[in-house]
C-alpha cells in the first residue's frame, strides 16, 4: 500500500507531532491535487490513524468530497464530509492558518448540506478569500483559486472569474514551476476558447526527481485552440482533432483525470 501511494517528496507542513501523519497528509495532498479523491481520502484517513489530533488531516479528508468541475456531492458525501469537518474543528493540533482552513471547509459543507450548493460554494470562496488575505502562500493561492473556479456556473458570461483564478495560479507558477498542483489547475483555469494558451505548459515535463511523480493530463480537456507552443503539435492530424473538439461539446471533467506515470515503463502506474 505504501509504495503505491508514494507520490513524491513534496511536503506541506501541518501541525502534528507524528512523522507518519505528516507523511500520509502529504500523500493525500498530492493525490488531491490530481483530483484522485479515492486515493486521497485513504491517505488522509491514514494520517488520522497516526494522529487523531491533527486538524488538517480531517480538512483533507473533507476536501476529497468536493468536486468543483463535475458532479455535486451526494447526501451521503455531504454527511461524511461534515463528520470530518466537525472533528477537525475541535482537533487539538491546529494553528491560526489551519483554523481558517477549517472554517472555510465548514462553510462548504455547512450542517451536512444546509442551503443550496451555490450558497455554500460562495461562502467557501469568501472564507478562502479571507484566508488568502491573511496568509497569501502558494497553497492558499491554489485553494482560493480553485474556490473561485468552483463558483462559476454554466452559462456565466465573460471570463472575469477565470481571470482571477489564473492570476493566483500564475503567481504560484512564477514562484515554483515544479509545484505538483499548479499546472493541473492552470489547465482548468484556461479551459475556455479565449484563454486556451496552455499547450506549452500542458506538455512541459516536470523534473521527476524534485517534488512529485510526474502525471499525465488528458489533453482532450485542453481546448484545441492555437496558442503558445502550438507549433509543437502542428499538422493535419492536429487540425482534424481540433476541428472535432470544437464541434463536439466537452463533458465535465471526470474523476481520475490525472494519472501517475510509471517512470520505468513509461505508462500508467500499476494499481
Short mmCIF file of C-alpha atoms in Angstrom, two decimals:
data_model
loop_
_atom_site.label_atom_id
_atom_site.label_comp_id
_atom_site.label_asym_id
_atom_site.label_seq_id
_atom_site.Cartn_x
_atom_site.Cartn_y
_atom_site.Cartn_z
CA UNK A 1 0.00 0.00 0.00
CA UNK A 2 2.73 2.44 0.97
CA UNK A 3 4.62 2.23 -2.34
CA UNK A 4 1.51 2.79 -4.46
CA UNK A 5 0.51 5.90 -2.51
CA UNK A 6 4.02 7.35 -2.53
CA UNK A 7 3.74 10.26 -4.97
CA UNK A 8 6.99 12.00 -4.11
CA UNK A 9 8.71 14.17 -1.51
CA UNK A 10 6.63 17.35 -1.71
CA UNK A 11 5.54 18.44 1.75
CA UNK A 12 3.08 20.95 3.17
CA UNK A 13 3.97 21.03 6.89
CA UNK A 14 0.91 20.89 9.13
CA UNK A 15 0.51 20.88 12.90
CA UNK A 16 1.28 17.36 14.08
CA UNK A 17 3.90 15.60 16.18
CA UNK A 18 3.65 12.45 14.11
CA UNK A 19 6.01 11.96 11.19
CA UNK A 20 3.73 9.29 9.82
CA UNK A 21 0.71 11.60 9.98
CA UNK A 22 2.68 14.27 8.09
CA UNK A 23 3.80 11.69 5.53
CA UNK A 24 0.27 10.48 4.86
CA UNK A 25 -1.07 14.04 4.78
CA UNK A 26 1.49 14.89 2.10
CA UNK A 27 0.46 11.84 0.08
CA UNK A 28 -3.21 12.71 0.36
CA UNK A 29 -2.46 16.25 -0.76
CA UNK A 30 -0.60 15.09 -3.85
CA UNK A 31 -3.41 12.74 -4.87
CA UNK A 32 -5.92 15.52 -4.22
CA UNK A 33 -4.00 17.89 -6.48
CA UNK A 34 -4.72 15.41 -9.27
CA UNK A 35 -8.41 15.10 -8.27
CA UNK A 36 -7.81 11.44 -7.47
CA UNK A 37 -10.10 11.64 -4.48
CA UNK A 38 -10.47 7.95 -3.63
CA UNK A 39 -6.73 7.59 -3.18
CA UNK A 40 -6.51 10.94 -1.40
CA UNK A 41 -9.14 10.17 1.23
CA UNK A 42 -7.44 6.87 2.06
CA UNK A 43 -4.20 8.77 2.69
CA UNK A 44 -5.86 11.40 4.86
CA UNK A 45 -7.56 8.68 6.88
CA UNK A 46 -4.18 7.06 7.42
CA UNK A 47 -2.91 10.41 8.68
CA UNK A 48 -5.81 10.49 11.14
CA UNK A 49 -4.93 6.97 12.32
CA UNK A 50 -1.44 8.19 13.18
CA UNK A 51 -2.60 11.45 14.80
CA UNK A 52 -6.28 11.97 15.52
CA UNK A 53 -5.44 15.43 16.91
CA UNK A 54 -4.25 16.72 13.51
CA UNK A 55 -6.95 19.12 12.30
CA UNK A 56 -5.62 19.31 8.75
CA UNK A 57 -5.93 15.57 8.25
CA UNK A 58 -9.69 15.98 8.77
CA UNK A 59 -9.66 19.01 6.47
CA UNK A 60 -8.01 16.95 3.74
CA UNK A 61 -10.47 14.09 4.13
CA UNK A 62 -13.40 16.51 3.91
CA UNK A 63 -12.00 18.21 0.81
CA UNK A 64 -11.99 14.95 -1.15
CA UNK A 65 -15.80 15.14 -1.32
CA UNK A 66 -15.71 18.50 -3.12
CA UNK A 67 -15.67 18.12 -6.92
CA UNK A 68 -15.81 21.66 -8.34
CA UNK A 69 -15.69 20.58 -12.01
CA UNK A 70 -18.12 17.71 -12.06
CA UNK A 71 -20.98 16.13 -10.09
CA UNK A 72 -22.10 17.72 -6.86
CA UNK A 73 -21.58 15.61 -3.73
CA UNK A 74 -24.38 13.23 -2.79
CA UNK A 75 -26.25 13.47 0.50
CA UNK A 76 -24.05 10.67 1.83
CA UNK A 77 -20.93 12.53 0.70
CA UNK A 78 -22.06 15.72 2.41
CA UNK A 79 -22.72 13.88 5.65
CA UNK A 80 -19.36 12.11 5.53
CA UNK A 81 -17.55 15.38 4.79
CA UNK A 82 -19.40 17.20 7.58
CA UNK A 83 -18.38 14.48 10.05
CA UNK A 84 -14.73 15.09 9.16
CA UNK A 85 -15.22 18.85 9.44
CA UNK A 86 -16.75 18.61 12.90
CA UNK A 87 -13.85 16.50 14.15
CA UNK A 88 -11.36 18.87 12.55
CA UNK A 89 -12.91 21.93 14.17
CA UNK A 90 -12.31 20.54 17.65
CA UNK A 91 -8.99 18.84 16.95
CA UNK A 92 -6.29 20.00 19.35
CA UNK A 93 -3.43 20.37 16.86
CA UNK A 94 -4.04 23.42 14.68
CA UNK A 95 -2.64 26.91 14.25
CA UNK A 96 -4.45 30.10 13.20
CA UNK A 97 -4.00 29.47 9.47
CA UNK A 98 -5.32 25.93 9.83
CA UNK A 99 -8.31 27.17 11.83
CA UNK A 100 -9.17 29.41 8.88
CA UNK A 101 -8.95 26.45 6.52
CA UNK A 102 -11.32 24.51 8.77
CA UNK A 103 -13.71 27.48 8.93
CA UNK A 104 -13.72 27.61 5.15
CA UNK A 105 -14.48 23.92 4.70
CA UNK A 106 -17.16 24.22 7.39
CA UNK A 107 -18.87 26.80 5.18
CA UNK A 108 -18.55 24.47 2.20
CA UNK A 109 -20.34 21.61 3.96
CA UNK A 110 -22.44 23.62 6.42
CA UNK A 111 -24.54 21.31 8.60
CA UNK A 112 -24.08 18.46 6.15
CA UNK A 113 -25.53 20.34 3.20
CA UNK A 114 -27.73 23.16 4.54
CA UNK A 115 -28.91 25.67 1.96
CA UNK A 116 -28.08 25.46 -1.73
CA UNK A 117 -24.77 24.32 -3.18
CA UNK A 118 -24.33 27.74 -4.76
CA UNK A 119 -24.69 29.41 -1.37
CA UNK A 120 -22.20 27.04 0.22
CA UNK A 121 -19.73 27.41 -2.65
CA UNK A 122 -19.96 31.21 -2.43
CA UNK A 123 -19.47 31.12 1.35
CA UNK A 124 -16.45 28.84 0.93
CA UNK A 125 -14.94 31.20 -1.66
CA UNK A 126 -15.34 34.16 0.68
CA UNK A 127 -13.78 32.26 3.58
CA UNK A 128 -10.84 31.33 1.38
CA UNK A 129 -10.55 34.96 0.27
CA UNK A 130 -10.18 35.94 3.93
CA UNK A 131 -7.61 33.19 4.45
CA UNK A 132 -5.66 34.34 1.40
CA UNK A 133 -5.74 37.95 2.58
CA UNK A 134 -4.00 36.91 5.80
CA UNK A 135 -1.89 34.02 4.51
CA UNK A 136 -1.06 34.56 0.80
CA UNK A 137 1.18 31.48 0.47
CA UNK A 138 1.25 29.16 -2.51
CA UNK A 139 -1.10 26.52 -1.11
CA UNK A 140 -3.68 29.12 -0.11
CA UNK A 141 -3.47 30.73 -3.53
CA UNK A 142 -4.19 27.39 -5.18
CA UNK A 143 -7.14 26.51 -2.96
CA UNK A 144 -8.55 30.04 -3.14
CA UNK A 145 -8.28 29.98 -6.93
CA UNK A 146 -10.00 26.62 -7.04
CA UNK A 147 -12.73 28.01 -4.77
CA UNK A 148 -13.28 30.83 -7.27
CA UNK A 149 -13.48 28.33 -10.13
CA UNK A 150 -16.00 26.32 -8.15
CA UNK A 151 -18.47 29.22 -8.09
CA UNK A 152 -18.58 29.65 -11.87
CA UNK A 153 -21.86 28.26 -13.15
CA UNK A 154 -22.75 27.05 -16.62
CA UNK A 155 -23.91 29.95 -18.75
CA UNK A 156 -21.89 32.58 -16.88
CA UNK A 157 -20.91 35.29 -19.35
CA UNK A 158 -17.38 36.58 -19.59
CA UNK A 159 -14.22 35.21 -18.03
CA UNK A 160 -13.61 37.59 -15.13
CA UNK A 161 -13.76 34.80 -12.55
CA UNK A 162 -11.40 32.59 -14.54
CA UNK A 163 -9.05 35.55 -14.79
CA UNK A 164 -8.96 35.96 -11.02
CA UNK A 165 -8.12 32.29 -10.60
CA UNK A 166 -5.49 32.45 -13.35
CA UNK A 167 -3.74 35.36 -11.61
CA UNK A 168 -3.46 33.29 -8.44
CA UNK A 169 -2.27 30.16 -10.23
CA UNK A 170 0.21 32.08 -12.38
CA UNK A 171 1.75 33.68 -9.30
CA UNK A 172 2.35 30.20 -7.88
CA UNK A 173 3.79 29.00 -11.19
CA UNK A 174 6.14 32.00 -11.31
CA UNK A 175 7.35 31.20 -7.81
CA UNK A 176 7.53 27.40 -8.13
CA UNK A 177 7.31 25.92 -11.61
CA UNK A 178 7.69 22.43 -10.16
CA UNK A 179 4.72 22.69 -7.79
CA UNK A 180 2.76 19.42 -8.10
CA UNK A 181 -0.65 21.08 -8.36
CA UNK A 182 -0.25 24.33 -10.23
CA UNK A 183 -0.08 23.04 -13.82
CA UNK A 184 -3.22 20.96 -13.36
CA UNK A 185 -5.16 23.92 -12.01
CA UNK A 186 -3.85 26.23 -14.72
CA UNK A 187 -5.11 23.83 -17.39
CA UNK A 188 -8.62 24.06 -15.95
CA UNK A 189 -8.46 27.82 -15.45
CA UNK A 190 -7.56 28.29 -19.12
CA UNK A 191 -10.23 25.83 -20.27
CA UNK A 192 -12.19 28.21 -22.48
CA UNK A 193 -11.77 29.43 -26.09
CA UNK A 194 -10.49 32.86 -25.03
CA UNK A 195 -7.75 31.68 -22.69
CA UNK A 196 -6.69 28.45 -24.36
CA UNK A 197 -2.98 29.24 -24.41
CA UNK A 198 -1.65 26.45 -22.24
CA UNK A 199 -0.50 23.94 -24.83
CA UNK A 200 3.12 24.58 -23.95
CA UNK A 201 2.61 24.19 -20.21
CA UNK A 202 0.32 21.21 -20.51
CA UNK A 203 3.09 19.37 -22.34
CA UNK A 204 6.04 20.68 -20.37
CA UNK A 205 7.59 17.86 -18.30
CA UNK A 206 8.46 18.33 -14.66
CA UNK A 207 11.67 17.16 -13.10
CA UNK A 208 10.65 13.73 -11.74
CA UNK A 209 13.34 13.86 -9.06
CA UNK A 210 12.12 17.06 -7.44
CA UNK A 211 8.75 17.06 -5.74
CA UNK A 212 6.28 14.53 -7.04
CA UNK A 213 5.90 11.75 -9.55
CA UNK A 214 5.05 13.22 -12.96
CA UNK A 215 1.45 12.94 -14.09
CA UNK A 216 -0.32 12.91 -17.43
CA UNK A 217 -3.36 15.09 -18.01
CA UNK A 218 -5.87 14.09 -20.67
CA UNK A 219 -5.06 16.52 -23.47
CA UNK A 220 -8.60 16.27 -24.80
CA UNK A 221 -9.64 18.52 -21.91
CA UNK A 222 -7.34 21.34 -23.04
CA UNK A 223 -9.20 23.43 -25.67
CA UNK A 224 -7.73 22.81 -29.09
CA UNK A 225 -7.18 26.46 -29.98
CA UNK A 226 -3.87 27.87 -31.25
CA UNK A 227 -1.66 29.29 -28.52
CA UNK A 228 1.99 29.45 -27.43
CA UNK A 229 3.72 26.17 -28.09
CA UNK A 230 1.08 25.18 -30.67
CA UNK A 231 3.79 24.66 -33.27
CA UNK A 232 4.92 21.59 -31.34
CA UNK A 233 1.77 19.77 -32.44
CA UNK A 234 1.17 21.10 -35.93
CA UNK A 235 -0.01 19.04 -38.85
CA UNK A 236 -3.13 17.61 -40.43
CA UNK A 237 -3.78 15.18 -37.57
CA UNK A 238 -3.89 18.06 -35.10
CA UNK A 239 -6.15 20.08 -37.40
CA UNK A 240 -8.61 17.18 -37.66
CA UNK A 241 -8.57 16.66 -33.89
CA UNK A 242 -9.02 20.38 -33.27
CA UNK A 243 -12.00 20.55 -35.61
CA UNK A 244 -13.64 17.60 -33.91
CA UNK A 245 -13.01 19.11 -30.47
CA UNK A 246 -14.66 22.39 -31.47
CA UNK A 247 -17.70 20.68 -32.99
CA UNK A 248 -18.30 18.23 -30.15
CA UNK A 249 -19.25 19.59 -26.71
CA UNK A 250 -16.83 18.70 -23.94
CA UNK A 251 -18.00 16.66 -20.99
CA UNK A 252 -17.45 17.82 -17.45
CA UNK A 253 -14.10 16.74 -16.06
CA UNK A 254 -14.35 13.17 -14.71
CA UNK A 255 -12.64 11.75 -11.62
CA UNK A 256 -9.16 10.29 -12.05
CA UNK A 257 -8.27 12.87 -14.68
CA UNK A 258 -4.62 12.97 -13.72
CA UNK A 259 -2.78 9.67 -13.82
CA UNK A 260 0.57 8.93 -12.12
CA UNK A 261 3.14 7.73 -14.61
CA UNK A 262 5.38 4.72 -14.23
CA UNK A 263 8.82 6.19 -14.93
CA UNK A 264 10.34 2.82 -15.71
CA UNK A 265 7.68 1.64 -18.11
CA UNK A 266 6.52 5.00 -19.42
CA UNK A 267 2.85 4.20 -18.83
CA UNK A 268 0.28 4.50 -16.06
CA UNK A 269 1.44 3.37 -12.65
CA UNK A 270 0.13 -0.03 -11.64
CA UNK A 271 -2.97 -0.02 -9.42
#
